[in-house]
Short mmCIF file of C-alpha atoms and ligand atoms in Angstrom, two decimals:
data_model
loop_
_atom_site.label_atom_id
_atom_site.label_comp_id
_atom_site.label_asym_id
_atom_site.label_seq_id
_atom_site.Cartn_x
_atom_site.Cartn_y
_atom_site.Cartn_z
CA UNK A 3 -20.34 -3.04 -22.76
CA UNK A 4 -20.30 -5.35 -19.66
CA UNK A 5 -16.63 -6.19 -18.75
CA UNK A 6 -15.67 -9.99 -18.77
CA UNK A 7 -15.02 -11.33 -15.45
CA UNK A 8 -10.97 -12.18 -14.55
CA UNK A 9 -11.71 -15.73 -11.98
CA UNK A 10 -9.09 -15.69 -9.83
CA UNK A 11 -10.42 -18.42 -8.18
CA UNK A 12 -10.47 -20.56 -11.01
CA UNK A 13 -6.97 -19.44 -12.40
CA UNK A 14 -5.62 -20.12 -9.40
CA UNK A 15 -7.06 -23.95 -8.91
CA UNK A 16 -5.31 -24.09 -12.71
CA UNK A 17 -1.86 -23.25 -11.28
CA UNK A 18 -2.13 -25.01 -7.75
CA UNK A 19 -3.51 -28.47 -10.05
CA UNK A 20 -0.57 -28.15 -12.65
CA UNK A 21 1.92 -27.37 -9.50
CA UNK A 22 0.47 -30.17 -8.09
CA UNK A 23 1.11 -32.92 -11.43
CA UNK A 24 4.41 -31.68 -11.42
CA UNK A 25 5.37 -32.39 -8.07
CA UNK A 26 3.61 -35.53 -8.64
CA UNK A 27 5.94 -36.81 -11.14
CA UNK A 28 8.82 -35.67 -8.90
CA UNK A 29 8.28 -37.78 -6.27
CA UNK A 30 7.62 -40.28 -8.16
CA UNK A 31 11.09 -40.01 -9.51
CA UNK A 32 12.41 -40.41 -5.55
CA UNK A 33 12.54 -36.61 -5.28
CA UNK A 34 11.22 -35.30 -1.91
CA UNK A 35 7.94 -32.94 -1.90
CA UNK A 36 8.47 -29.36 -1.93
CA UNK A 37 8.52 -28.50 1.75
CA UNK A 38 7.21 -24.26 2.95
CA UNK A 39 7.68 -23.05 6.23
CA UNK A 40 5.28 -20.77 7.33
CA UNK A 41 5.68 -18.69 10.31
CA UNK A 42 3.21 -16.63 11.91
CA UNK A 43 4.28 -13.96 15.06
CA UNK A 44 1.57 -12.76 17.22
CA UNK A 45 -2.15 -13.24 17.11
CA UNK A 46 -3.66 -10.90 14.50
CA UNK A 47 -6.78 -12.42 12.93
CA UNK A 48 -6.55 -11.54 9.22
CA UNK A 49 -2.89 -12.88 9.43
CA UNK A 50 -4.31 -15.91 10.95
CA UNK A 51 -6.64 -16.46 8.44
CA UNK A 52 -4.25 -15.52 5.43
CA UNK A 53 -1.87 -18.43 7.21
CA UNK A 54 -4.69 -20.72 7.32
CA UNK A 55 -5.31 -20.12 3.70
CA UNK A 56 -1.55 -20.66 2.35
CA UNK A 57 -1.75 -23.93 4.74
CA UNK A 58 -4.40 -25.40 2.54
CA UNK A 59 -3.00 -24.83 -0.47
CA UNK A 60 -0.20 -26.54 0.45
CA UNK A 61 -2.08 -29.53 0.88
CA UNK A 62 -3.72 -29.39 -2.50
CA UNK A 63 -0.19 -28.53 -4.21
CA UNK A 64 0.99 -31.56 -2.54
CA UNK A 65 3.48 -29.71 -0.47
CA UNK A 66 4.91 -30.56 2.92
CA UNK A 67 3.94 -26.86 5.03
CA UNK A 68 6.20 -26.74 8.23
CA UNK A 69 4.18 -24.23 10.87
CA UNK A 70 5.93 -21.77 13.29
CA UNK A 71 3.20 -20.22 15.04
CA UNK A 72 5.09 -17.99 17.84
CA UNK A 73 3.52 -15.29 20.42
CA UNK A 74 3.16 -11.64 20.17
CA UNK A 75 6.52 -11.19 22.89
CA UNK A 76 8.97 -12.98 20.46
CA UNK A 77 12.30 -10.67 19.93
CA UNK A 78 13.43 -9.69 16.88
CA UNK A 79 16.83 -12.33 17.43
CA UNK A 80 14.89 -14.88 18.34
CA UNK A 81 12.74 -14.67 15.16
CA UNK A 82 16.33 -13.97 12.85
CA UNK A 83 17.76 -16.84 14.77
CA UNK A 84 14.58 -19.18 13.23
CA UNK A 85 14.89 -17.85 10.05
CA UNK A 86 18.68 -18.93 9.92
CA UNK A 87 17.64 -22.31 11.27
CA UNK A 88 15.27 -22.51 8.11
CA UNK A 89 17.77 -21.17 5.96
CA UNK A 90 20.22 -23.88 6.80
CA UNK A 91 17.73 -26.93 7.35
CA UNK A 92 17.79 -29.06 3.71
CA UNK A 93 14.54 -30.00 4.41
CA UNK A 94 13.22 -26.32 3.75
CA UNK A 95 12.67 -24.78 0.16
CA UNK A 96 10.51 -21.59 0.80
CA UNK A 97 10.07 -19.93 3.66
CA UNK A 98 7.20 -17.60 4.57
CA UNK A 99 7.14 -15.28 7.68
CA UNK A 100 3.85 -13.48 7.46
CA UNK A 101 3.55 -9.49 7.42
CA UNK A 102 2.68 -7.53 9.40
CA UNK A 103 5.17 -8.45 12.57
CA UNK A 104 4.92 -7.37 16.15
CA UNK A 105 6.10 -3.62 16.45
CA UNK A 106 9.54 -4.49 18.33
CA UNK A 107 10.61 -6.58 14.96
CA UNK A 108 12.52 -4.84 12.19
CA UNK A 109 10.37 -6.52 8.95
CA UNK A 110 13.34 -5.52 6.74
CA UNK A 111 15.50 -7.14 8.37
CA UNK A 112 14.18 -10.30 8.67
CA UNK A 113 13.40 -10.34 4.91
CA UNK A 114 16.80 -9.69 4.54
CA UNK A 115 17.64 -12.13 6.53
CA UNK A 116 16.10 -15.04 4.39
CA UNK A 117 18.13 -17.24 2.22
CA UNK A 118 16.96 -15.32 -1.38
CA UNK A 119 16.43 -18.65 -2.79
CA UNK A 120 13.84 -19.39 -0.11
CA UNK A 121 12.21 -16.07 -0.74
CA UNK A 122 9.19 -17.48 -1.85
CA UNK A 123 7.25 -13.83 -1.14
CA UNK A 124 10.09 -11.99 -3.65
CA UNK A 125 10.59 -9.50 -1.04
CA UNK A 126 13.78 -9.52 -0.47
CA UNK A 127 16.30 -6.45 -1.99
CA UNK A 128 17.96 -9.92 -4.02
CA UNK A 129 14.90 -10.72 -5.99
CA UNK A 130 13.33 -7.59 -6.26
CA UNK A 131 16.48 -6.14 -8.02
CA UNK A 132 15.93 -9.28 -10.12
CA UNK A 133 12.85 -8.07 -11.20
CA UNK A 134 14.23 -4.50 -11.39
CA UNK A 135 17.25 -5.52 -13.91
CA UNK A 136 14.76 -7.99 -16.13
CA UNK A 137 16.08 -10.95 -15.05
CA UNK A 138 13.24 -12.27 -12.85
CA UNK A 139 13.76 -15.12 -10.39
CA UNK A 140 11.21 -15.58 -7.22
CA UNK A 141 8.92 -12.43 -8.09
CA UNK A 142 6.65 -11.13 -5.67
CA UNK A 143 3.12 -13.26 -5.50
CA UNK A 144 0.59 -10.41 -5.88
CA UNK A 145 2.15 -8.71 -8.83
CA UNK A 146 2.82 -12.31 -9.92
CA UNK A 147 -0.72 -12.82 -9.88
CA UNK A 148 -1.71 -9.63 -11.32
CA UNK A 149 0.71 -10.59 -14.38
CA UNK A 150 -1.02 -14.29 -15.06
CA UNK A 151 -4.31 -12.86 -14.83
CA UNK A 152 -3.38 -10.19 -17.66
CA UNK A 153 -1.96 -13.01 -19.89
CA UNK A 154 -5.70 -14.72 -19.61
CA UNK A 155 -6.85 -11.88 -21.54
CA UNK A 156 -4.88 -12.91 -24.51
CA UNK A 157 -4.50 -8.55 -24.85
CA UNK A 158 -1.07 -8.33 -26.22
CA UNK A 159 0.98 -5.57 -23.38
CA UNK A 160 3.28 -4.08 -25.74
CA UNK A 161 3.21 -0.10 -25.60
CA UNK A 162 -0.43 -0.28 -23.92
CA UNK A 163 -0.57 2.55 -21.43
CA UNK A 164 -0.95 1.23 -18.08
CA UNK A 165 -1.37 2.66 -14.80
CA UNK A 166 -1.01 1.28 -11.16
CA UNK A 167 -2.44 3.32 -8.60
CA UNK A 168 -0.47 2.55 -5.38
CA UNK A 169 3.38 2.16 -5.22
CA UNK A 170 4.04 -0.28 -1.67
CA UNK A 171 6.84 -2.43 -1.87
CA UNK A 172 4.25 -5.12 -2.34
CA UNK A 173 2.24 -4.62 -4.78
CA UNK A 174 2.56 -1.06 -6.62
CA UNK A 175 6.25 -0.74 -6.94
CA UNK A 176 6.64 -4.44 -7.94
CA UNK A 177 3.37 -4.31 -10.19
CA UNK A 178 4.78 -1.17 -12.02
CA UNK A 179 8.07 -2.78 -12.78
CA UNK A 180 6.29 -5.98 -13.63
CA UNK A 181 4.16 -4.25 -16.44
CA UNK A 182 7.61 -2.60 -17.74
CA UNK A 183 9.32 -6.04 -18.26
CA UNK A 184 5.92 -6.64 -20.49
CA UNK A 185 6.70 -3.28 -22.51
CA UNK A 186 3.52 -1.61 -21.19
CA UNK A 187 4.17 2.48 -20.74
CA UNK A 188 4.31 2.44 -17.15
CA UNK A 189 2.73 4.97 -14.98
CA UNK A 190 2.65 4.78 -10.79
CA UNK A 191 0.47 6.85 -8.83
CA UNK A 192 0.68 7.20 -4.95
CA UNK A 193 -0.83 9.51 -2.55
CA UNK A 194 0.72 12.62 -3.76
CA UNK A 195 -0.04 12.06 -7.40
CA UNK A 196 -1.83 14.83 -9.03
CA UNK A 197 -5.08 14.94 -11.22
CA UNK A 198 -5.60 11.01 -10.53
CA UNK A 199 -8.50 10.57 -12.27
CA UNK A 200 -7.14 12.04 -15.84
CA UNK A 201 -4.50 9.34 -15.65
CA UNK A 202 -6.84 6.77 -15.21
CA UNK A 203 -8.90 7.87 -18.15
CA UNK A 204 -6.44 7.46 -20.46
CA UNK A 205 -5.09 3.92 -19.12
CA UNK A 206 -5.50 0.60 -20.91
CA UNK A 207 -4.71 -1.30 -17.64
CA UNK A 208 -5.41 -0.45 -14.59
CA UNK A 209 -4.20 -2.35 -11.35
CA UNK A 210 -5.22 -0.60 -8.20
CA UNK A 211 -3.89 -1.34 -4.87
CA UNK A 212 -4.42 1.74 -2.53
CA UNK A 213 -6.61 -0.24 0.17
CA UNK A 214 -9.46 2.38 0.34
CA UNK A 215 -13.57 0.76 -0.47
CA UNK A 216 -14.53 2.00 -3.99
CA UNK A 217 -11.92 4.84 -4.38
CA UNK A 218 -11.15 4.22 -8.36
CA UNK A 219 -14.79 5.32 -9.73
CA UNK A 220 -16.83 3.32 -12.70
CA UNK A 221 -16.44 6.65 -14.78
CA UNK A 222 -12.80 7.08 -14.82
CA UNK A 223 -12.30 3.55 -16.80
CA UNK A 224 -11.29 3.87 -20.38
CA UNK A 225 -13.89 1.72 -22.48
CA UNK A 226 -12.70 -1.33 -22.78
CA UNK A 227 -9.94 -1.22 -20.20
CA UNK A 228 -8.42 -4.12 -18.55
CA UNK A 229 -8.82 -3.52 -14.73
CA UNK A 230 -6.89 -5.32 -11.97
CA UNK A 231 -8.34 -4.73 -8.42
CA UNK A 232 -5.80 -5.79 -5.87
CA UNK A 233 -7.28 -3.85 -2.63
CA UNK A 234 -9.11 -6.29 -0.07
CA UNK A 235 -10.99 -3.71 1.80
CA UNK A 236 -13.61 -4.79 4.86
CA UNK A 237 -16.74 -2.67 4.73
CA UNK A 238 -18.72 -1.92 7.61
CA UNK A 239 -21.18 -4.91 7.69
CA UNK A 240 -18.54 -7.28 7.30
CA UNK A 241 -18.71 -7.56 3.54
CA UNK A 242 -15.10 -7.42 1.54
CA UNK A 243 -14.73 -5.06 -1.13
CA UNK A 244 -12.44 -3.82 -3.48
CA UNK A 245 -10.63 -0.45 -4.45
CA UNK A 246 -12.61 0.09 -7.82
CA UNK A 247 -16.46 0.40 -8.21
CA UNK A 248 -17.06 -2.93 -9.46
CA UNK A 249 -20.28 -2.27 -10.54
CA UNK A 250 -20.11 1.22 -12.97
CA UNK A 251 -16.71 0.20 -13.75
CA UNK A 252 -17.79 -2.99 -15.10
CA UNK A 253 -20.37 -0.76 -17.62
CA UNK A 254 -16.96 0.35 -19.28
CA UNK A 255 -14.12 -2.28 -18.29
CA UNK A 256 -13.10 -4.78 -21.34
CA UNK A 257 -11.99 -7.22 -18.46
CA UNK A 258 -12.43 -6.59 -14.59
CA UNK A 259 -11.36 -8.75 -11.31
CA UNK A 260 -13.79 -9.08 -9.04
CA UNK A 261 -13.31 -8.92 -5.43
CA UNK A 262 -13.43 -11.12 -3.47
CA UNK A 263 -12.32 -14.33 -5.88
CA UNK A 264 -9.80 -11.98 -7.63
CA UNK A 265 -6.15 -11.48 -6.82
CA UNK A 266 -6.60 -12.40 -3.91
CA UNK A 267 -6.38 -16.60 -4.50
CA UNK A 268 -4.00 -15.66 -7.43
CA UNK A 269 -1.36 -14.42 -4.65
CA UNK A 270 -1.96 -17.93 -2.71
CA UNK A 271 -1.11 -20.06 -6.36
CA UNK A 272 1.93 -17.95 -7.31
CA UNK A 273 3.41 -18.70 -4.11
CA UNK A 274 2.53 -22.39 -4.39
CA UNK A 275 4.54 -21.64 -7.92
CA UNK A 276 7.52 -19.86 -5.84
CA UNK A 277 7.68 -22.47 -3.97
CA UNK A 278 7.84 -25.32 -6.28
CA UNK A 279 10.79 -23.10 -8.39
CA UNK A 280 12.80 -22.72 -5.47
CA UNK A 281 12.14 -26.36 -4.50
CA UNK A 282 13.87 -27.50 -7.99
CA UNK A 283 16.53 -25.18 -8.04
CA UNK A 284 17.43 -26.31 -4.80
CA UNK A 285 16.98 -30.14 -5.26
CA UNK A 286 17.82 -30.25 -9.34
P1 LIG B 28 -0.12 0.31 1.44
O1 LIG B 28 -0.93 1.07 2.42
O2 LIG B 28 1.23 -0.15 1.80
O3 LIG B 28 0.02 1.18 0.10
C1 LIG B 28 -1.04 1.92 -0.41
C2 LIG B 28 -0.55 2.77 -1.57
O4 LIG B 28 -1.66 3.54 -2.01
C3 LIG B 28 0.55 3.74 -1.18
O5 LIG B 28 1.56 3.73 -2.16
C4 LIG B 28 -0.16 5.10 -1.17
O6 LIG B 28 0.70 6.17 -1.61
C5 LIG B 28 -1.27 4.87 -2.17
N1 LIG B 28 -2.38 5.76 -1.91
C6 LIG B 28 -2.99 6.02 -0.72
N2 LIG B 28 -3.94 6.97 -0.88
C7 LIG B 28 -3.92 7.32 -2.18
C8 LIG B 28 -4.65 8.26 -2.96
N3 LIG B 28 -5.56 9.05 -2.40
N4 LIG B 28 -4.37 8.34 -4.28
C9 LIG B 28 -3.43 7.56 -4.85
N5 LIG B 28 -2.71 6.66 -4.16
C10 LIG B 28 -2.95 6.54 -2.84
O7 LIG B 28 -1.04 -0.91 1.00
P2 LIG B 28 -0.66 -2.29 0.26
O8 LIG B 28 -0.05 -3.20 1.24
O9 LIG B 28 0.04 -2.01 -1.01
O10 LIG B 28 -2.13 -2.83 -0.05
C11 LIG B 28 -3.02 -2.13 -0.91
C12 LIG B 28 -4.34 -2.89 -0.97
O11 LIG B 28 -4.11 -4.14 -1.57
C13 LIG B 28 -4.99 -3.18 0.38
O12 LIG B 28 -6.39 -3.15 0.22
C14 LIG B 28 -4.54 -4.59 0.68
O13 LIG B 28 -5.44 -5.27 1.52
C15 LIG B 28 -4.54 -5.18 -0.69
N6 LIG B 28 -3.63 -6.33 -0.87
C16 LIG B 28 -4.14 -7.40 -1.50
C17 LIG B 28 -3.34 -8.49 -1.75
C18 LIG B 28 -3.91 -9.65 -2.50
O14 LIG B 28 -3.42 -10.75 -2.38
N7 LIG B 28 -4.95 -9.44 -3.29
C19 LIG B 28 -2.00 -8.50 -1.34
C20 LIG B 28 -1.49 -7.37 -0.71
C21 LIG B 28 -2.32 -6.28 -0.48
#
């Protein structure tokens, strides 16, 4: 069996284009566009180029993006003092500070700090024990993501055995609790989790996000398994590359995400879908 292929790329371009109708026919009905304000701390590349990304999206969702690009020295209550500006300006509906931040910055505390309805990521303890309790509001992108792309299967959830290898407040955690809401038997696996590969075996979905090249092997995949590869791993030469062996596990996968073209543009539309939800409950 060769798996069929989850486009993320695709999928997403559906979401950002149906975002994008919808705020269409919003301002034409004298509503403002959804405005996101995105800041970036310090000069790390990837973060850069993950900034860069969400920035064009924007455009195509037909969003106003608002950019806060501040250097590497910035103090932690300089940064909480911007994100209670944004939490406070009208003209703001989501608000974005991209991870990872400078070493002298407390990250949970400036996630805390954001308004909860402007917590377009889902990070904060507010909408993450949302999605805890089952009643979902802004849920966090990636495991957002992960969820659409399962629906596109058309494979009904309910009491499938699925297991999420990785447990960050990112992406396992919020993936495992995700797959629970659908009724899926829930299993999380971290770094301490013992005879991996047995678990695996018996999974019908898999979502991996451990961030190491190839580590869920083609052989472990149930046949016919849905797999979810969340890990954006750079290789050597340059080349990005996932956390499952795309290639064997394809041999046995039902459905597979590729990488890249996977999750990875899903994250970028469920935010542009954050951000249009807070945008209306804000501005009804
Ligand atoms: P993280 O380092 O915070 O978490 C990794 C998790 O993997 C931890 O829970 C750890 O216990 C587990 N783990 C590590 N070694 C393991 C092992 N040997 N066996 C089982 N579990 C093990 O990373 P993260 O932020 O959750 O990111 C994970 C991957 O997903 C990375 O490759 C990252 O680049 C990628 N990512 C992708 C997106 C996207 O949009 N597609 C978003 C966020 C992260």
């Amino acid at each position: 069996m060769t798996a069929q292929l989850l486009d993320g790329k695709l999928i997403s371009e559906e979401i950002i284009s149906a975002v994008r109708t919808r705020v269409d026919a919003r301002v034409a009905d004298g509503h403002r566009a959804p405005a996101l304000a995105v800041v970036l701390v310090g000069d790390d590349p990837a973060s850069a180029v993950y900034v860069r990304n969400k920035k064009k999206a924007c455009e195509r969702a037909g969003f106003r993006s608002i950019s806060h690009e501040l250097p590497s020295s910035l103090t932690e209550a300089e940064l909480l003092a911007l994100v209670e500006r944004l939490n406070h300006d009208p003209e703001v509906d989501g608000i974005l500070v991209q991870l990872p931040l400078p070493k002298q910055i407390d990250q949970e505390r400036v996630i805390e700090a954001i308004d909860p309805r402007k917590d377009v990521d889902g990070f904060h303890p507010y909408n993450f024990g949302r999605l805890a309790l089952r009643m979902p509001l802004l849920r966090p992108c990636t495991p957002y993501g992960v969820m659409v792309m399962l629906e596109k299967t058309g494979v009904d959830l309910v009491g499938k055995d699925a297991v999420v290898i990785g447990a960050s407040n990112i992406v396992g955690r919020p993936a495992g609790l995700e797959l629970l809401q659908a009724r899926s038997t829930v299993t999380i696996c971290h770094s301490r989790t013992v005879a991996l590969a047995d678990k695996v075996r018996a999974a019908d979905v898999v979502v991996a996000g451990v961030g190491i090249p190839n580590f869920v092997k083609g052989d472990w995949i149930k046949p016919g398994a849905i797999v979810i590869d969340v890990g954006i791993n750079r290789l050597p030469d340059g080349k990005l590359c996932g956390d499952v062996e795309f290639e064997t596990a394809r041999q046995r996968a039902g459905w597979i995400t590729p990488v890249p073209g996977g999750v990875g543009p899903m994250t970028i539309a469920m935010l542009m879908q954050n951000t249009f939800d807070a945008s209306v409950n804000l501005n009804p």
